[in-house]
mmCIF file of C-alpha atoms in Angstrom:
data_model
loop_
_atom_site.group_PDB
_atom_site.id
_atom_site.type_symbol
_atom_site.label_atom_id
_atom_site.label_comp_id
_atom_site.label_asym_id
_atom_site.label_seq_id
_atom_site.Cartn_x
_atom_site.Cartn_y
_atom_site.Cartn_z
ATOM 1 C CA UNK G 1 88.533 93.290 105.187
ATOM 2 C CA UNK G 2 91.568 95.114 103.828
ATOM 3 C CA UNK G 3 94.741 94.086 105.605
ATOM 4 C CA UNK G 4 98.213 95.540 105.704
ATOM 5 C CA UNK G 5 100.966 93.643 107.459
ATOM 6 C CA UNK G 6 104.582 94.555 107.982
ATOM 7 C CA UNK G 7 107.560 92.403 108.784
ATOM 8 C CA UNK G 8 109.643 92.107 110.739
ATOM 9 C CA UNK G 9 108.023 93.735 113.747
ATOM 10 C CA UNK G 10 111.435 94.898 114.925
ATOM 11 C CA UNK G 11 114.868 94.840 113.323
ATOM 12 C CA UNK G 12 118.282 95.543 114.766
ATOM 13 C CA UNK G 13 121.122 96.219 112.341
ATOM 14 C CA UNK G 14 124.726 97.123 112.715
ATOM 15 C CA UNK G 15 125.724 100.353 111.022
ATOM 16 C CA UNK G 16 126.428 99.580 107.377
ATOM 17 C CA UNK G 17 124.426 96.329 107.397
ATOM 18 C CA UNK G 18 121.891 96.558 104.564
ATOM 19 C CA UNK G 19 118.446 94.987 104.872
ATOM 20 C CA UNK G 20 114.846 95.192 103.692
ATOM 21 C CA UNK G 21 111.502 95.823 105.341
ATOM 22 C CA UNK G 22 108.352 94.237 103.968
ATOM 23 C CA UNK G 23 104.815 95.556 103.609
ATOM 24 C CA UNK G 24 102.201 93.083 102.383
ATOM 25 C CA UNK G 25 98.627 93.984 101.550
ATOM 26 C CA UNK G 26 95.428 92.280 100.504
ATOM 27 C CA UNK G 27 93.826 95.388 99.041
ATOM 28 C CA UNK G 28 92.702 94.831 95.492
ATOM 29 C CA UNK G 29 92.703 97.694 93.075
ATOM 30 C CA UNK G 30 95.321 99.598 95.031
ATOM 31 C CA UNK G 31 95.283 103.341 94.460
ATOM 32 C CA UNK G 32 98.593 104.045 96.127
ATOM 33 C CA UNK G 33 101.091 102.730 98.656
ATOM 34 C CA UNK G 34 102.887 105.123 100.968
ATOM 35 C CA UNK G 35 105.939 104.801 103.190
ATOM 36 C CA UNK G 36 106.480 106.940 106.254
ATOM 37 C CA UNK G 37 109.112 107.218 108.940
ATOM 38 C CA UNK G 38 108.095 108.008 112.507
ATOM 39 C CA UNK G 39 110.419 109.059 115.303
ATOM 40 C CA UNK G 40 109.254 108.662 118.925
ATOM 41 C CA UNK G 41 106.894 111.424 120.016
ATOM 42 C CA UNK G 42 106.564 112.881 116.515
ATOM 43 C CA UNK G 43 104.178 112.667 113.602
ATOM 44 C CA UNK G 44 105.073 110.440 110.638
ATOM 45 C CA UNK G 45 107.346 111.907 107.980
ATOM 46 C CA UNK G 46 106.456 111.165 104.372
ATOM 47 C CA UNK G 47 109.014 109.161 102.395
ATOM 48 C CA UNK G 48 107.583 107.659 99.205
ATOM 49 C CA UNK G 49 104.461 107.095 97.137
ATOM 50 C CA UNK G 50 104.180 104.124 94.774
ATOM 51 C CA UNK G 51 101.289 103.601 92.404
ATOM 52 C CA UNK G 52 101.987 100.639 90.159
ATOM 53 C CA UNK G 53 103.778 97.290 90.232
ATOM 54 C CA UNK G 54 107.366 97.623 89.139
ATOM 55 C CA UNK G 55 107.670 101.196 90.299
ATOM 56 C CA UNK G 56 110.722 102.177 92.359
ATOM 57 C CA UNK G 57 111.607 105.315 94.292
ATOM 58 C CA UNK G 58 114.899 106.250 95.952
ATOM 59 C CA UNK G 59 115.994 108.766 98.531
ATOM 60 C CA UNK G 60 119.470 108.708 100.021
ATOM 61 C CA UNK G 61 119.934 105.247 101.597
ATOM 62 C CA UNK G 62 116.312 104.216 101.076
ATOM 63 C CA UNK G 63 114.723 102.552 98.080
ATOM 64 C CA UNK G 64 111.080 101.520 97.877
ATOM 65 C CA UNK G 65 109.732 98.966 95.424
ATOM 66 C CA UNK G 66 106.235 97.692 94.679
ATOM 67 C CA UNK G 67 104.792 94.436 93.380
ATOM 68 C CA UNK G 68 101.159 93.412 93.065
ATOM 69 C CA UNK G 69 100.979 92.149 96.632
ATOM 70 C CA UNK G 70 103.816 93.746 98.555
ATOM 71 C CA UNK G 71 106.303 96.535 98.865
ATOM 72 C CA UNK G 72 109.853 96.535 100.120
ATOM 73 C CA UNK G 73 111.807 99.312 101.723
ATOM 74 C CA UNK G 74 115.487 98.608 101.145
ATOM 75 C CA UNK G 75 117.973 100.284 103.438
ATOM 76 C CA UNK G 76 121.523 100.374 102.130
ATOM 77 C CA UNK G 77 124.416 100.911 104.538
ATOM 78 C CA UNK G 78 122.188 102.294 107.292
ATOM 79 C CA UNK G 79 123.360 104.797 109.864
ATOM 80 C CA UNK G 80 122.199 105.207 113.479
ATOM 81 C CA UNK G 81 120.081 108.191 112.426
ATOM 82 C CA UNK G 82 117.977 105.835 110.308
ATOM 83 C CA UNK G 83 116.632 104.323 113.534
ATOM 84 C CA UNK G 84 112.861 104.888 113.590
ATOM 85 C CA UNK G 85 109.563 103.123 113.049
ATOM 86 C CA UNK G 86 108.753 102.699 109.386
ATOM 87 C CA UNK G 87 105.078 102.635 108.483
ATOM 88 C CA UNK G 88 103.436 101.700 105.238
ATOM 89 C CA UNK G 89 99.905 102.632 104.273
ATOM 90 C CA UNK G 90 97.710 101.704 101.337
ATOM 91 C CA UNK G 91 94.942 103.618 99.652
ATOM 92 C CA UNK G 92 92.085 101.264 98.781
ATOM 93 C CA UNK G 93 89.677 102.202 95.998
ATOM 94 C CA UNK G 94 86.293 101.299 97.407
ATOM 95 C CA UNK G 95 85.749 104.150 99.811
ATOM 96 C CA UNK G 96 86.127 107.089 97.463
ATOM 97 C CA UNK G 97 89.781 107.677 98.162
ATOM 98 C CA UNK G 98 89.247 108.695 101.761
ATOM 99 C CA UNK G 99 91.028 106.459 104.187
ATOM 100 C CA UNK G 100 94.525 105.133 104.351
ATOM 101 C CA UNK G 101 94.982 101.712 105.892
ATOM 102 C CA UNK G 102 98.172 101.660 107.942
ATOM 103 C CA UNK G 103 100.320 98.676 108.771
ATOM 104 C CA UNK G 104 101.585 98.117 112.333
ATOM 105 C CA UNK G 105 105.086 99.339 111.486
ATOM 106 C CA UNK G 106 108.632 98.002 111.721
ATOM 107 C CA UNK G 107 110.833 99.372 114.513
ATOM 108 C CA UNK G 108 114.342 99.710 113.138
ATOM 109 C CA UNK G 109 117.363 100.138 115.376
ATOM 110 C CA UNK G 110 120.752 100.780 113.793
ATOM 111 C CA UNK G 111 123.626 100.281 116.192
ATOM 112 C CA UNK G 112 126.899 102.179 115.768
ATOM 113 C CA UNK O 1 107.649 120.894 100.555
ATOM 114 C CA UNK O 2 104.320 120.322 102.227
ATOM 115 C CA UNK O 3 104.113 121.428 105.826
ATOM 116 C CA UNK O 4 101.398 120.636 108.315
ATOM 117 C CA UNK O 5 101.517 122.442 111.618
ATOM 118 C CA UNK O 6 99.727 121.103 114.671
ATOM 119 C CA UNK O 7 99.226 123.095 117.847
ATOM 120 C CA UNK O 8 99.733 122.692 120.722
ATOM 121 C CA UNK O 9 102.449 120.042 120.786
ATOM 122 C CA UNK O 10 101.468 119.107 124.317
ATOM 123 C CA UNK O 11 98.697 120.043 126.726
ATOM 124 C CA UNK O 12 97.713 119.115 130.253
ATOM 125 C CA UNK O 13 94.128 119.701 131.290
ATOM 126 C CA UNK O 14 91.861 118.930 134.186
ATOM 127 C CA UNK O 15 89.253 116.214 133.976
ATOM 128 C CA UNK O 16 85.937 117.600 132.725
ATOM 129 C CA UNK O 17 87.388 120.444 130.693
ATOM 130 C CA UNK O 18 87.598 120.714 126.904
ATOM 131 C CA UNK O 19 90.711 120.969 124.790
ATOM 132 C CA UNK O 20 91.057 122.205 121.209
ATOM 133 C CA UNK O 21 93.823 121.058 118.883
ATOM 134 C CA UNK O 22 94.529 122.897 115.632
ATOM 135 C CA UNK O 23 95.882 121.469 112.411
ATOM 136 C CA UNK O 24 96.997 123.785 109.633
ATOM 137 C CA UNK O 25 98.385 123.091 106.182
ATOM 138 C CA UNK O 26 100.854 125.937 105.772
ATOM 139 C CA UNK O 27 101.773 125.814 102.106
ATOM 140 C CA UNK O 28 98.984 123.928 100.377
ATOM 141 C CA UNK O 29 95.239 123.612 100.343
ATOM 142 C CA UNK O 30 93.995 120.393 101.875
ATOM 143 C CA UNK O 31 90.802 118.928 100.500
ATOM 144 C CA UNK O 32 90.873 116.260 103.183
ATOM 145 C CA UNK O 33 92.236 116.162 106.701
ATOM 146 C CA UNK O 34 92.522 113.144 108.955
ATOM 147 C CA UNK O 35 92.694 112.803 112.721
ATOM 148 C CA UNK O 36 94.474 109.898 114.366
ATOM 149 C CA UNK O 37 95.090 108.652 117.850
ATOM 150 C CA UNK O 38 98.185 106.678 118.719
ATOM 151 C CA UNK O 39 98.859 104.595 121.815
ATOM 152 C CA UNK O 40 102.418 103.791 122.909
ATOM 153 C CA UNK O 41 104.199 101.409 120.562
ATOM 154 C CA UNK O 42 101.104 101.000 118.415
ATOM 155 C CA UNK O 43 100.250 102.147 114.932
ATOM 156 C CA UNK O 44 97.950 104.996 114.005
ATOM 157 C CA UNK O 45 94.252 104.607 114.711
ATOM 158 C CA UNK O 46 92.097 106.686 112.401
ATOM 159 C CA UNK O 47 89.443 108.627 114.298
ATOM 160 C CA UNK O 48 87.792 110.658 111.588
ATOM 161 C CA UNK O 49 88.115 112.078 108.117
ATOM 162 C CA UNK O 50 86.996 115.589 107.297
ATOM 163 C CA UNK O 51 86.490 117.469 104.075
ATOM 164 C CA UNK O 52 86.375 121.224 103.957
ATOM 165 C CA UNK O 53 82.895 122.559 104.501
ATOM 166 C CA UNK O 54 81.248 119.248 105.316
ATOM 167 C CA UNK O 55 80.707 117.124 108.393
ATOM 168 C CA UNK O 56 83.438 114.776 109.473
ATOM 169 C CA UNK O 57 83.125 111.039 108.929
ATOM 170 C CA UNK O 58 83.897 109.206 112.139
ATOM 171 C CA UNK O 59 85.287 105.705 112.404
ATOM 172 C CA UNK O 60 83.276 103.074 114.179
ATOM 173 C CA UNK O 61 83.594 103.365 117.939
ATOM 174 C CA UNK O 62 84.659 107.014 117.954
ATOM 175 C CA UNK O 63 82.186 109.238 119.805
ATOM 176 C CA UNK O 64 81.378 112.184 117.598
ATOM 177 C CA UNK O 65 79.943 114.184 120.495
ATOM 178 C CA UNK O 66 83.150 113.769 122.429
ATOM 179 C CA UNK O 67 85.600 114.414 119.616
ATOM 180 C CA UNK O 68 84.292 117.417 117.714
ATOM 181 C CA UNK O 69 85.929 118.054 114.383
ATOM 182 C CA UNK O 70 85.601 121.239 112.395
ATOM 183 C CA UNK O 71 87.124 121.757 108.964
ATOM 184 C CA UNK O 72 86.206 125.358 108.309
ATOM 185 C CA UNK O 73 88.699 126.118 105.547
ATOM 186 C CA UNK O 74 91.057 124.395 103.144
ATOM 187 C CA UNK O 75 93.951 125.029 105.510
ATOM 188 C CA UNK O 76 92.507 124.519 108.977
ATOM 189 C CA UNK O 77 90.889 121.690 110.887
ATOM 190 C CA UNK O 78 90.313 121.524 114.624
ATOM 191 C CA UNK O 79 89.709 118.649 117.007
ATOM 192 C CA UNK O 80 88.011 119.461 120.290
ATOM 193 C CA UNK O 81 88.059 116.857 123.028
ATOM 194 C CA UNK O 82 85.017 117.675 125.145
ATOM 195 C CA UNK O 83 84.675 116.837 128.827
ATOM 196 C CA UNK O 84 88.053 115.180 128.798
ATOM 197 C CA UNK O 85 88.777 112.262 131.107
ATOM 198 C CA UNK O 86 92.040 110.516 131.961
ATOM 199 C CA UNK O 87 91.280 107.747 129.471
ATOM 200 C CA UNK O 88 91.378 110.377 126.699
ATOM 201 C CA UNK O 89 95.064 110.937 127.423
ATOM 202 C CA UNK O 90 96.911 110.002 124.262
ATOM 203 C CA UNK O 91 98.953 111.208 121.303
ATOM 204 C CA UNK O 92 96.732 112.847 118.680
ATOM 205 C CA UNK O 93 98.015 113.424 115.158
ATOM 206 C CA UNK O 94 96.468 115.144 112.164
ATOM 207 C CA UNK O 95 97.311 114.795 108.514
ATOM 208 C CA UNK O 96 96.314 116.692 105.393
ATOM 209 C CA UNK O 97 96.100 115.773 101.748
ATOM 210 C CA UNK O 98 95.862 117.893 98.626
ATOM 211 C CA UNK O 99 93.702 115.487 96.663
ATOM 212 C CA UNK O 100 92.520 111.907 96.476
ATOM 213 C CA UNK O 101 94.996 109.075 96.090
ATOM 214 C CA UNK O 102 98.000 111.221 96.953
ATOM 215 C CA UNK O 103 100.217 111.210 99.979
ATOM 216 C CA UNK O 104 99.129 112.816 103.222
ATOM 217 C CA UNK O 105 101.422 114.986 105.299
ATOM 218 C CA UNK O 106 101.361 114.797 109.056
ATOM 219 C CA UNK O 107 101.528 117.312 111.838
ATOM 220 C CA UNK O 108 103.969 116.875 114.681
ATOM 221 C CA UNK O 109 101.306 115.510 117.014
ATOM 222 C CA UNK O 110 99.783 116.651 120.288
ATOM 223 C CA UNK O 111 100.395 114.870 123.560
ATOM 224 C CA UNK O 112 97.232 115.256 125.673
ATOM 225 C CA UNK O 113 97.359 114.455 129.369
ATOM 226 C CA UNK O 114 94.157 114.665 131.369
ATOM 227 C CA UNK O 115 94.627 114.840 135.139
#
């Protein structure tokens, strides 16, 4: 069964304290890995799509990277407004590109 | 950008009644739309996948007669919760995707409370 895990489950950072979130997957033949941010009571907001190992994407304080078995979301000098749950999802190939498999998420709290 | 609008954002209904939730892609045509359910502090649970003009594919354990999904056009999908009961109270979220293997964009979610 395809599995997506995320670590840590929760992370508390001081403002300005850089860190990384991990998304590991066992899907073979990955067709895409996606990062989302979700605020409480809202739908997830799309951040990045990665397709191949070695690929990197950046947006403001966030940078996403991809290897063959995992992805990292690096947060540089975070601010309190970066507090949210960060979800990763993978697109496996065997079901005709239909269903994303979501990880459980990492709850990030950035303290001022 | 790609905007998905979900309506209503919250609804309270009486037990035994039906509730319809709409999901619209405002600035793109969505070949596939997804419906999720989310419990507090948990990740998204996929309920069903729908392609325009065809029947939805439901995940195991999701009652298709209770959660009716219609994807009548490339910009609109609806989820109807029939004969709602308190245990159906939850946060329902839709997403839409232009084509296979690309990112999906999510609506803002609907908080359903059945009393």
